[in-house]
Amino acid sequence: PFLAALLAELQADASAWHMAPAVLVEQGRVAIGDDIGERLGARMVMVLIGERPGLSSPDSMGIYLTWAPRRGRNDAERNCISNVRPEGLDYPEAARRTAWLLRAARSRERTGVVLKDESAPVLRLGHDDAPDFTLTRRE
């Protein structure tokens, strides 16, 4: 569901993106994207990692984006979107944020701590979700 939502988000500028074949890695870690991206000559790599079994949210997924992947990159050079799951950050919102980061990374040619997610969050509050608080004047 996430990939379908992401492809829909990127549809407007689909000609700007060239996707390499998907690579499935059993027991992989985030840095595997650096090795694969370097070998493929990719300008950007996106790694999707599922949560380890036994943790509190075994259906959760993390998305890691790295500009100019190559061996030796560190986590400060990546952007991460975490807790992607129906009860966390839902697929449409995760796709929207990922698309924003992909476009910004391509434009600025960087990811990581130098690329903050400046996409405006979309609030989806129903009537029952309205915050329950009272504003008072402080004197």
Coordinates of C-alpha atoms in Angstrom, one line a residue:
P1 CA 0.0 0.0 0.0
F2 CA 2.9 2.4 0.7
L3 CA 4.5 2.0 -2.7
A4 CA 1.2 2.4 -4.5
A5 CA 0.6 5.7 -2.6
L6 CA 4.1 6.9 -3.3
L7 CA 3.8 6.2 -7.0
A8 CA 0.6 8.1 -7.0
E9 CA 2.3 11.0 -5.3
L10 CA 5.1 11.0 -7.8
Q11 CA 2.8 10.7 -10.8
A12 CA 2.9 14.5 -11.5
D13 CA 6.6 14.4 -12.2
A14 CA 7.0 10.7 -13.1
S15 CA 9.3 11.5 -16.1
A16 CA 11.8 13.0 -13.6
W17 CA 12.3 9.6 -11.9
H18 CA 14.0 6.5 -13.1
M19 CA 13.5 3.5 -10.8
A20 CA 16.1 0.8 -10.6
P21 CA 14.9 -2.8 -10.0
A22 CA 13.8 -3.5 -6.5
V23 CA 16.2 -5.5 -4.4
L24 CA 15.0 -7.7 -1.6
V25 CA 17.5 -8.4 1.1
E26 CA 16.8 -10.9 3.9
Q27 CA 18.1 -9.7 7.3
G28 CA 19.4 -6.5 5.7
R29 CA 20.2 -3.3 7.5
V30 CA 19.9 0.3 6.4
A31 CA 23.5 0.6 5.1
I32 CA 22.9 -2.2 2.5
G33 CA 21.3 0.5 0.4
D34 CA 24.6 2.3 0.2
D35 CA 26.3 -0.8 -1.3
I36 CA 23.5 -1.5 -3.7
G37 CA 23.0 2.1 -4.7
E38 CA 26.8 2.5 -5.4
R39 CA 26.9 -0.6 -7.6
L40 CA 23.9 0.5 -9.5
G41 CA 25.2 4.1 -9.9
A42 CA 22.0 5.5 -8.3
R43 CA 21.8 9.1 -7.3
M44 CA 19.4 8.3 -4.5
V45 CA 18.4 5.1 -2.6
M46 CA 15.3 4.4 -0.6
V47 CA 15.4 1.5 1.8
L48 CA 12.2 0.1 3.4
I49 CA 12.8 -1.9 6.5
G50 CA 10.2 -3.8 8.5
E51 CA 10.2 -3.8 12.3
R52 CA 11.9 -6.8 14.0
P53 CA 9.5 -9.4 15.3
G54 CA 8.8 -9.2 19.0
L55 CA 8.8 -5.5 19.2
S56 CA 5.7 -3.4 20.2
S57 CA 4.8 -2.7 16.5
P58 CA 5.8 -5.7 14.4
D59 CA 3.9 -4.3 11.4
S60 CA 5.8 -1.0 11.4
M61 CA 8.1 0.1 8.6
G62 CA 10.9 2.6 8.4
I63 CA 11.8 4.5 5.2
Y64 CA 15.4 5.6 4.8
L65 CA 16.6 8.0 2.0
T66 CA 20.2 8.6 1.1
W67 CA 21.5 10.9 -1.6
A68 CA 24.6 9.7 -3.5
P69 CA 24.7 6.3 -1.8
R70 CA 28.2 4.8 -1.4
R71 CA 30.0 2.7 1.2
G72 CA 30.9 4.6 4.3
R73 CA 27.8 6.8 4.5
N74 CA 26.6 7.3 8.1
D75 CA 23.1 7.8 9.5
A76 CA 23.5 11.6 9.7
E77 CA 23.5 11.5 5.9
R78 CA 20.1 9.9 5.7
N79 CA 16.5 10.9 6.3
C80 CA 14.2 8.5 8.1
I81 CA 10.5 8.3 8.3
S82 CA 9.4 5.8 10.9
N83 CA 6.4 4.2 12.4
V84 CA 4.7 3.7 9.0
R85 CA 1.7 1.5 9.6
P86 CA -2.1 1.9 9.8
E87 CA -2.0 2.7 13.5
G88 CA 0.9 5.1 13.2
L89 CA 1.9 7.2 10.2
D90 CA -0.5 6.0 7.6
Y91 CA 0.5 5.1 4.1
P92 CA -0.8 8.1 2.3
E93 CA 0.8 10.5 4.7
A94 CA 4.1 8.6 4.7
A95 CA 4.0 8.6 0.9
R96 CA 3.4 12.4 0.8
R97 CA 6.3 13.0 3.2
T98 CA 8.6 10.7 1.3
A99 CA 7.7 12.3 -2.1
W100 CA 8.5 15.7 -0.6
L101 CA 11.9 14.5 0.7
L102 CA 12.7 12.8 -2.6
R103 CA 12.0 16.0 -4.5
A104 CA 13.9 18.2 -2.0
A105 CA 16.9 15.8 -1.9
R106 CA 17.0 15.8 -5.7
S107 CA 16.8 19.6 -5.9
R108 CA 19.4 20.2 -3.1
E109 CA 21.5 17.1 -3.8
R110 CA 21.7 16.1 -0.2
T111 CA 19.9 14.1 2.5
G112 CA 20.3 13.8 6.3
V113 CA 20.7 16.4 8.9
V114 CA 21.1 19.1 6.3
L115 CA 17.7 18.3 4.8
K116 CA 14.8 18.8 7.2
D117 CA 11.3 17.6 6.4
E118 CA 9.6 20.9 5.8
S119 CA 6.5 19.4 4.3
A120 CA 3.4 20.7 6.1
P121 CA 1.7 17.9 8.0
V122 CA -1.8 17.1 7.0
L123 CA -4.1 17.0 10.0
R124 CA -7.0 14.6 9.7
L125 CA -9.2 15.3 12.8
G126 CA -12.7 14.0 13.1
H127 CA -15.2 15.7 15.4
D128 CA -14.4 13.3 18.2
D129 CA -10.7 13.9 17.8
A130 CA -10.8 17.6 18.6
P131 CA -8.5 18.5 21.4
D132 CA -10.1 19.0 24.8
F133 CA -8.5 22.0 26.4
T134 CA -9.4 25.5 27.6
L135 CA -7.4 28.6 26.9
T136 CA -6.9 30.9 29.8
R137 CA -5.3 34.3 30.0
R138 CA -2.2 34.4 32.1
E139 CA -1.7 37.4 34.2

